[in-house]
PDB file of C-alpha atoms in Angstrom:
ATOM      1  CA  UNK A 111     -49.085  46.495  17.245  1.00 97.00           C
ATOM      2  CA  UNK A 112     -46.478  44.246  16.487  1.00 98.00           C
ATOM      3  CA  UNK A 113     -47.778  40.630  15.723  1.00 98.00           C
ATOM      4  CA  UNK A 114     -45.984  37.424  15.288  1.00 98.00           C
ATOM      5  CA  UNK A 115     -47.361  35.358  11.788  1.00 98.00           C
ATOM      6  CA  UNK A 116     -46.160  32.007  12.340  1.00 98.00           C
ATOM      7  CA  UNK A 117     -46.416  28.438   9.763  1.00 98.00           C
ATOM      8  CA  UNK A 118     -46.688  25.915  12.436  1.00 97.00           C
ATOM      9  CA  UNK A 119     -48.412  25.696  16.185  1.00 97.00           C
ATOM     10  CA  UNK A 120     -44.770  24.123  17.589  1.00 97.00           C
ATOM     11  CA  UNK A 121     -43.332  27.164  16.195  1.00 98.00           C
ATOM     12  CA  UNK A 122     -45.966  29.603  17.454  1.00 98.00           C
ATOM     13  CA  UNK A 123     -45.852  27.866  21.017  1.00 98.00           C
ATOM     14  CA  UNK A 124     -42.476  29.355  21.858  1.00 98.00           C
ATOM     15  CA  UNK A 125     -44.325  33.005  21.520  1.00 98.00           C
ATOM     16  CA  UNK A 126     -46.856  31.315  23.830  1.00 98.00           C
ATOM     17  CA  UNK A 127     -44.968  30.110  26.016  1.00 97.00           C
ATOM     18  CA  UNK A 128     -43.787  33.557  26.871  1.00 97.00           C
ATOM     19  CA  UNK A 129     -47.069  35.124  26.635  1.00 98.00           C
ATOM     20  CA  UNK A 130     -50.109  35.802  29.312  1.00 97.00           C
ATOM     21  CA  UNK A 131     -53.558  36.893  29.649  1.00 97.00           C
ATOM     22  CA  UNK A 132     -53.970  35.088  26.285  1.00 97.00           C
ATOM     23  CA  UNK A 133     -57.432  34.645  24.382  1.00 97.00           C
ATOM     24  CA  UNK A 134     -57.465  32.313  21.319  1.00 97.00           C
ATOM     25  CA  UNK A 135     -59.873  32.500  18.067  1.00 97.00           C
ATOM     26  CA  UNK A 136     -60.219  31.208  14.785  1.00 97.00           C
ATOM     27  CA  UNK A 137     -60.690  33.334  12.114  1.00 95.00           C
ATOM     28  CA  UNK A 138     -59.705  32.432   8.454  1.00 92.00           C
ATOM     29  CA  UNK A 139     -59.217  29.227   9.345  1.00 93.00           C
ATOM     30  CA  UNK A 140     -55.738  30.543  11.442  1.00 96.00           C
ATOM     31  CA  UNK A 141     -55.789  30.131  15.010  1.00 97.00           C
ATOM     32  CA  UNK A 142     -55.430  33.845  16.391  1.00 98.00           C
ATOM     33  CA  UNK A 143     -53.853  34.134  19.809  1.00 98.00           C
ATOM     34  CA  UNK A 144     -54.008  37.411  21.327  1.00 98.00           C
ATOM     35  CA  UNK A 145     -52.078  38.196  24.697  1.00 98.00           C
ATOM     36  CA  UNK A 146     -49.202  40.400  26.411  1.00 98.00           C
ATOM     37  CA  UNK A 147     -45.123  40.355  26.080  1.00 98.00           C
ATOM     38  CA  UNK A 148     -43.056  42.079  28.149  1.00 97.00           C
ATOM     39  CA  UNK A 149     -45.443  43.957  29.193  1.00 96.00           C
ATOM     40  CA  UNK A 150     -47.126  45.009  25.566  1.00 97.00           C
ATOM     41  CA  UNK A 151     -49.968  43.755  23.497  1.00 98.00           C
ATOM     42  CA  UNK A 152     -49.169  41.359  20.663  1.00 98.00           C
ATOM     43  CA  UNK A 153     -50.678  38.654  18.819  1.00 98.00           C
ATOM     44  CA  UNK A 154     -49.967  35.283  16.935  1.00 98.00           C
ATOM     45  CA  UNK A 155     -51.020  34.117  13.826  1.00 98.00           C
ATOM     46  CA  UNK A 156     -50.390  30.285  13.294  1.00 98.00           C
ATOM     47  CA  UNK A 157     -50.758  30.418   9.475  1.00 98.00           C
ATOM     48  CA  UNK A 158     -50.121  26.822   8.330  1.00 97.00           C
ATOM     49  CA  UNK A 159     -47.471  25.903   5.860  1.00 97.00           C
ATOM     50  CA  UNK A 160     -46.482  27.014   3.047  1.00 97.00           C
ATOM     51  CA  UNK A 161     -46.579  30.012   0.968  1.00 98.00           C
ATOM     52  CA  UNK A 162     -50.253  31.336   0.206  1.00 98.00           C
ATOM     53  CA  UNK A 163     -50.752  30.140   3.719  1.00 98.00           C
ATOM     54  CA  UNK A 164     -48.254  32.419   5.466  1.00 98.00           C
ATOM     55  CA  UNK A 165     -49.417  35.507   2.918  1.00 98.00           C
ATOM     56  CA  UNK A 166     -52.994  35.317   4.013  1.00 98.00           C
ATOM     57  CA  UNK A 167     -51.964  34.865   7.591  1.00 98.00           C
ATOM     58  CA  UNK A 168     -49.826  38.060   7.425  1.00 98.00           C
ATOM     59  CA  UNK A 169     -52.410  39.678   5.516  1.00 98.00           C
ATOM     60  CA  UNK A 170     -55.436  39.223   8.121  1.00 98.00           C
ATOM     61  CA  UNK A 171     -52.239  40.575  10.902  1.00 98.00           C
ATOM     62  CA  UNK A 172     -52.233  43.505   9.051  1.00 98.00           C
ATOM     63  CA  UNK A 173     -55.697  44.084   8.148  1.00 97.00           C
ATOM     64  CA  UNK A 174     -57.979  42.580  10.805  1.00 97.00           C
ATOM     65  CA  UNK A 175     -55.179  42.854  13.572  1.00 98.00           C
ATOM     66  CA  UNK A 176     -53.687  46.438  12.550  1.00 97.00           C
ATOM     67  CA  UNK A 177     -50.047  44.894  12.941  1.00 98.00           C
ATOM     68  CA  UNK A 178     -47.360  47.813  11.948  1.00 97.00           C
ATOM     69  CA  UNK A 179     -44.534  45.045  12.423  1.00 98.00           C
ATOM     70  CA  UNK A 180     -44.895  41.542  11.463  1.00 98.00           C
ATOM     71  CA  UNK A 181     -42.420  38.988  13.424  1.00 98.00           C
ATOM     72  CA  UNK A 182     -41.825  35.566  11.581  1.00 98.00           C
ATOM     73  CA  UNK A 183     -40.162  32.956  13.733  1.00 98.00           C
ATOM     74  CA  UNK A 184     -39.234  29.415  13.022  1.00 97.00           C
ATOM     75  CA  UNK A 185     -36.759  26.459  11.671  1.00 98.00           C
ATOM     76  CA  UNK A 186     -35.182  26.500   8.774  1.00 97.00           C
ATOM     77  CA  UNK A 187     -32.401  24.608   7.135  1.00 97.00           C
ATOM     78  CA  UNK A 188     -28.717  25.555   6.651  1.00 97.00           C
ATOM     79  CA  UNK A 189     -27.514  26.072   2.602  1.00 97.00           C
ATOM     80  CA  UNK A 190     -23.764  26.019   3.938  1.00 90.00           C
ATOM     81  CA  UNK A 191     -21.096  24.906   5.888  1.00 85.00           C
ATOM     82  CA  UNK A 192     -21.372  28.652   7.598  1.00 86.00           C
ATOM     83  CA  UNK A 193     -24.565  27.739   9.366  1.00 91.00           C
ATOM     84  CA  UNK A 194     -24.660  25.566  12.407  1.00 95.00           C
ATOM     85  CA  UNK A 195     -27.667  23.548  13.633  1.00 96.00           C
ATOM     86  CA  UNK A 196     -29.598  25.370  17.111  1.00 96.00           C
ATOM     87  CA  UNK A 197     -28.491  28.964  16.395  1.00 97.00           C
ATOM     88  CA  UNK A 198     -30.522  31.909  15.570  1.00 98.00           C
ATOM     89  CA  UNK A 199     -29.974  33.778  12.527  1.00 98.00           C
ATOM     90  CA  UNK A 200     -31.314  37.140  11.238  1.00 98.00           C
ATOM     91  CA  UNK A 201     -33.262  37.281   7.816  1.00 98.00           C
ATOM     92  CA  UNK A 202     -32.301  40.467   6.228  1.00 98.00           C
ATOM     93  CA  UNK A 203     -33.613  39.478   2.684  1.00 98.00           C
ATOM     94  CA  UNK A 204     -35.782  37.174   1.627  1.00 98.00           C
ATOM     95  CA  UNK A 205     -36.516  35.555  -2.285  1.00 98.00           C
ATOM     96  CA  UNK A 206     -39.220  32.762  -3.512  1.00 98.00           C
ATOM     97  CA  UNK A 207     -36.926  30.710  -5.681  1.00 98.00           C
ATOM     98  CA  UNK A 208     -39.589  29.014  -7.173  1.00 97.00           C
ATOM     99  CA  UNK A 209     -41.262  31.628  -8.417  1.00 97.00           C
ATOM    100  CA  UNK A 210     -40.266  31.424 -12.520  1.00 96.00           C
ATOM    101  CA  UNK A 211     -41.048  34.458 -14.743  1.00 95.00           C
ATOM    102  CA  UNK A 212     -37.665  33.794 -16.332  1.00 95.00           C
ATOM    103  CA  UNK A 213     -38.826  32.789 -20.220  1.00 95.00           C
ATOM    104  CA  UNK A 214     -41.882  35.357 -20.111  1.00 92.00           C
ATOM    105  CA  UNK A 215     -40.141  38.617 -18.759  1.00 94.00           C
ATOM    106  CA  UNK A 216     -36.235  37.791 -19.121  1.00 92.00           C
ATOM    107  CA  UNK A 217     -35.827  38.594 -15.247  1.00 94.00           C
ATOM    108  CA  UNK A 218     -33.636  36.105 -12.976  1.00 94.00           C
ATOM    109  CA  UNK A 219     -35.241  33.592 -11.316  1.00 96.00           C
ATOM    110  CA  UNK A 220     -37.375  34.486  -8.182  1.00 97.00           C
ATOM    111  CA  UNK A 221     -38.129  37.874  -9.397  1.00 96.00           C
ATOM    112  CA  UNK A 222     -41.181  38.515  -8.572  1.00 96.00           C
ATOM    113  CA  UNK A 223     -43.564  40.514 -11.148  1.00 96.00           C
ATOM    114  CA  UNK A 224     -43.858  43.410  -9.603  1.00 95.00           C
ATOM    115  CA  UNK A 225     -40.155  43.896  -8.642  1.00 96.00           C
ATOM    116  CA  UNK A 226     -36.845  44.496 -10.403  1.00 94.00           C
ATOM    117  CA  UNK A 227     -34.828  41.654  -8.122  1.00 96.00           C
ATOM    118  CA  UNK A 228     -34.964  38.590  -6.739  1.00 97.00           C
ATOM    119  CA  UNK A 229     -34.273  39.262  -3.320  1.00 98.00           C
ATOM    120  CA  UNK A 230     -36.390  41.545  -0.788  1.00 98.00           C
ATOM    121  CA  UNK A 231     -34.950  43.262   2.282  1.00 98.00           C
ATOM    122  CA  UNK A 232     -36.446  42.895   5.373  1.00 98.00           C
ATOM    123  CA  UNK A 233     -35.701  45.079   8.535  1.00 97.00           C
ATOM    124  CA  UNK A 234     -33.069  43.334  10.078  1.00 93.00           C
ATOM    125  CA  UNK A 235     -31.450  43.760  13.499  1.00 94.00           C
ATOM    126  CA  UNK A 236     -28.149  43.016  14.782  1.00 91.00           C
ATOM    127  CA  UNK A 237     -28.870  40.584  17.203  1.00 95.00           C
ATOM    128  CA  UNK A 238     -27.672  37.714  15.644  1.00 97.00           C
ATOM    129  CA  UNK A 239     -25.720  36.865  12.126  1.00 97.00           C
ATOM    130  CA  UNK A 240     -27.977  38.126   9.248  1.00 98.00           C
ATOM    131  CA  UNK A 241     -28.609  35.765   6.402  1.00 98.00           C
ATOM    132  CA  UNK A 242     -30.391  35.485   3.382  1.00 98.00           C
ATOM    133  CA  UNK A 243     -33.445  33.284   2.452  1.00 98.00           C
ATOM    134  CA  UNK A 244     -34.961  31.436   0.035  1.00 98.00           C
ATOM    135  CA  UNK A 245     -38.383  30.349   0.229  1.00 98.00           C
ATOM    136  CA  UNK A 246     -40.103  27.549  -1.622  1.00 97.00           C
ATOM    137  CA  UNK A 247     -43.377  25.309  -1.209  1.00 97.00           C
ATOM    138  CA  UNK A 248     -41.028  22.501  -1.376  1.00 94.00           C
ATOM    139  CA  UNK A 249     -39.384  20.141   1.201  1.00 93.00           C
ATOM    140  CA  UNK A 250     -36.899  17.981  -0.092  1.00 91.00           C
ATOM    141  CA  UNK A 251     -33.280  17.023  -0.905  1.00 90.00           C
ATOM    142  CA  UNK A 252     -33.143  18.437  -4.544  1.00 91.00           C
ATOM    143  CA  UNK A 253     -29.852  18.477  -5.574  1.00 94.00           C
ATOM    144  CA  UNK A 254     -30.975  20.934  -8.285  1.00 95.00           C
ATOM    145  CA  UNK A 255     -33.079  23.225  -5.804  1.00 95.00           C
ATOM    146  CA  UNK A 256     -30.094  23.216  -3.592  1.00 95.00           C
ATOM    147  CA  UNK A 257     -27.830  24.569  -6.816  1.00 96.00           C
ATOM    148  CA  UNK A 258     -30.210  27.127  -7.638  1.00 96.00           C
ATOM    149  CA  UNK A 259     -30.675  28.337  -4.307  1.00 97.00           C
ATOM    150  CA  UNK A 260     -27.096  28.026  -3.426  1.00 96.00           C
ATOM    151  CA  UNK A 261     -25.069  29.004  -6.653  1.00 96.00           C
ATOM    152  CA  UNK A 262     -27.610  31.153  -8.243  1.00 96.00           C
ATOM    153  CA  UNK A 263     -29.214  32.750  -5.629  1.00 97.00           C
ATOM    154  CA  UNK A 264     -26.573  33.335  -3.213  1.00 97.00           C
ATOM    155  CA  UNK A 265     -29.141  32.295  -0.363  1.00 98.00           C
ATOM    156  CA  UNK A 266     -27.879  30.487   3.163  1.00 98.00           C
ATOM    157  CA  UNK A 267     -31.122  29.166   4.396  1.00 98.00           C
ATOM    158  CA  UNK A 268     -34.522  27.892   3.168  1.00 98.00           C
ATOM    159  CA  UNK A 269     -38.036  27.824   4.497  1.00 98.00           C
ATOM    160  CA  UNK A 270     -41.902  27.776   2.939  1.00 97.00           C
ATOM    161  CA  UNK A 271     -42.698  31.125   4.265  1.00 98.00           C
ATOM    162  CA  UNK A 272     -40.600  34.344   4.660  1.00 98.00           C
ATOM    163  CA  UNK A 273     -40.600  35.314   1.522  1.00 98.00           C
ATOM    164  CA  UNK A 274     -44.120  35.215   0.816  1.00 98.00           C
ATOM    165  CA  UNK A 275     -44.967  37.464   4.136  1.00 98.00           C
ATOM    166  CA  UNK A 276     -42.186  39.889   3.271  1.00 98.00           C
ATOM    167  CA  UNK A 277     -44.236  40.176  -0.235  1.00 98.00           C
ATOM    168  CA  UNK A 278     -47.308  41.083   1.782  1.00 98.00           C
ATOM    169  CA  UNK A 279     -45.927  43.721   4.180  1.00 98.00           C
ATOM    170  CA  UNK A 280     -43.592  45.061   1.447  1.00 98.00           C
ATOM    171  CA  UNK A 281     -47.230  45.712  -0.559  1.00 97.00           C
ATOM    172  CA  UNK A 282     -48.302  47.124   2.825  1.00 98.00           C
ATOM    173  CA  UNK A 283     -46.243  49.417   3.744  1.00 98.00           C
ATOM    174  CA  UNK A 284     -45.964  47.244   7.178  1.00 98.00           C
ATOM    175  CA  UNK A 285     -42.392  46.027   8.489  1.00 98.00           C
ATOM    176  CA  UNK A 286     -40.851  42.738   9.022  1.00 98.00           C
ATOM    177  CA  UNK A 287     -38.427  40.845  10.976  1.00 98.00           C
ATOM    178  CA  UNK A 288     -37.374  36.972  10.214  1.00 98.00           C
ATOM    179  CA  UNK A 289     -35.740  34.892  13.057  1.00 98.00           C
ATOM    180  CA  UNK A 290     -34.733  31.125  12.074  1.00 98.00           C
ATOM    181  CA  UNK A 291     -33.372  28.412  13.933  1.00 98.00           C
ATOM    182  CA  UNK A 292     -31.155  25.976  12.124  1.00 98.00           C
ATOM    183  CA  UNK A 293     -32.777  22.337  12.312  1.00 96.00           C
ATOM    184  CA  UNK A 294     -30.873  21.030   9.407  1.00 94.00           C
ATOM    185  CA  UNK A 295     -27.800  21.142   7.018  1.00 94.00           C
ATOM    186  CA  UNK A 296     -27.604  20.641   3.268  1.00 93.00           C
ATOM    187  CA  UNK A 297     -25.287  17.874   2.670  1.00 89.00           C
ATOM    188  CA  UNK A 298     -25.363  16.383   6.251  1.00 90.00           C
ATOM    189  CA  UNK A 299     -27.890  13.659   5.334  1.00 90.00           C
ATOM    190  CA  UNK A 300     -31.547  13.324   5.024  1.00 93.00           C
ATOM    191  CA  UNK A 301     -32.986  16.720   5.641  1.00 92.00           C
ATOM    192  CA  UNK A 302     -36.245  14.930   7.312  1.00 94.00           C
ATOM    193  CA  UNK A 303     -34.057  12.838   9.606  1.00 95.00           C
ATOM    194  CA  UNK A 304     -31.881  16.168  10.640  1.00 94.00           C
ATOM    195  CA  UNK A 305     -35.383  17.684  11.181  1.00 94.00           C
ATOM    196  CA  UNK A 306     -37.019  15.546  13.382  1.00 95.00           C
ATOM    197  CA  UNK A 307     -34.148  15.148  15.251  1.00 95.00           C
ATOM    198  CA  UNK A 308     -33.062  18.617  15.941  1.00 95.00           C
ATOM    199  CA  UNK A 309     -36.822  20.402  16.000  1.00 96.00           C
ATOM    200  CA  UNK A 310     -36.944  19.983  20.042  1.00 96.00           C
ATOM    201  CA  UNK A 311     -33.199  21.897  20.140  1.00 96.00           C
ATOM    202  CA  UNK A 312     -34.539  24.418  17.923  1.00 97.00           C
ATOM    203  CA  UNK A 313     -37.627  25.817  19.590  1.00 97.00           C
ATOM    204  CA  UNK A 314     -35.901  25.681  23.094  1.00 97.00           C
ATOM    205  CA  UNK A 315     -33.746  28.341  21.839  1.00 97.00           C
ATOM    206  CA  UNK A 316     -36.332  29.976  20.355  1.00 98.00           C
ATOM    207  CA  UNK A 317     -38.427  30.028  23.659  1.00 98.00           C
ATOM    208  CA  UNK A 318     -35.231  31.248  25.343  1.00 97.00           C
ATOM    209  CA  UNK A 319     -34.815  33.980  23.061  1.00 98.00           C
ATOM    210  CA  UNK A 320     -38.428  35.470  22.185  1.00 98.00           C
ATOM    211  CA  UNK A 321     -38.636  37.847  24.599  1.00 97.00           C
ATOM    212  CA  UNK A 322     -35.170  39.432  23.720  1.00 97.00           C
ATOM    213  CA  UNK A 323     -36.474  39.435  19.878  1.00 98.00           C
ATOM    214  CA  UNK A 324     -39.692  40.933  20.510  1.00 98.00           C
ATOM    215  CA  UNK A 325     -38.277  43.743  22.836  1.00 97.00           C
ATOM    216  CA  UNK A 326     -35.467  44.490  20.106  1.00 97.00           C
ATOM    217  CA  UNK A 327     -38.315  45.083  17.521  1.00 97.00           C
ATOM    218  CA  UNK A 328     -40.380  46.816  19.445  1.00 96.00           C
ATOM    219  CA  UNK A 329     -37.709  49.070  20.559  1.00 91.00           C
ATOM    220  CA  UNK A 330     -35.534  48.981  16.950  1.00 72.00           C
TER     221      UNK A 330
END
């Protein structure tokens, strides 16, 4: 089954939205949400944010809920002047760039301990421009996170949770897909401010666009 592992319940409500014949638990302390899209069963996981929230969330999908694909949807911000707030973009690898094993194990920064590089792939699909993403449990306007991420890194867009689900379904065996949509810009003034104003813009085209995603994994 293919099930959606999502940080925030905005976020998760434009799977919802699309969704019917839904039933709705708690388990974990994660609201469950099981229902049918386009015609197929799915589920949601509304994980809370942040890293070791999104990893247990994705976990319990694939244990408890038998998920073979994981979908994570949500906002994200925009690294560079290549992004532009609304749109959709692709994840098609994913690195936690605060993760620091640099002065113990010589490795670059975000490599994980049990990999070789930074970044890890995810299965991405053509149907939008495919990015790369760096995920942190930080929200802010760091001029030196924004560096590391940008000139380091190499990464376009940041969040609090990709990268720690694609760690869980790479250790699984279990695919994923990563869908953002651009709330804010680096460099375009406060990153809250962009946020909050652009969030509504966001998860309309995100509702718009869920059962085109969903039907593209399934199918991919």
């Amino acid at each position: 089954m293919t099930v959606f592992v999502i940080a925030m319940a905005s976020e998760a409500k434009t799977v919802l939205d699309n969704m019917e014949g839904t039933c709705e638990t708690v388990a974990c302390g994660k609201r469950v949400v099981k229902g049918r899209l386009c015609g197929m069963d799915t589920a949601v996981v509304i994980t809370g944010v942040g890293k070791v929230n999104a990893a247990c969330g994705a976990q319990y999908a694939i244990d408890v809920l038998g998920a073979d694909k994981i979908i994570n949807i949500g906002v994200a911000g925009g690294l560079n002047g290549g992004m532009n707030v609304g749109e959709i973009y692709g994840i098609e690898a994913a690195v936690q760039y605060d993760f620091d094993l640099v002065q113990l194990n010589g490795t670059k920064m975000g490599t994980l301990n049990e990999f070789k590089e930074p970044y890890l792939p995810l299965n991405a699909l053509p149907l939008y421009p495919l990015k790369r993403l760096g995920t942190g449990d930080r929200f802010n306007d760091s001029q030196a996170d924004f560096r590391l991420l940008t000139e380091e890194l190499g990464a376009d867009i940041r969040d609090m949770e990709c990268g720690a689900i694609a760690q869980a379904c790479a250790h699984a065996g279990v695919e994923i897909y990563s869908f953002k949509a651009i709330s804010d810009l680096a460099g375009s003034g406060s990153t809250t401010e962009q946020y909050l104003k652009n969030l509504a813009l966001c998860l309309e085209k995100l509702t718009a666009h869920i059962s085109d995603i969903f039907e593209a994994v399934n199918n991919g």
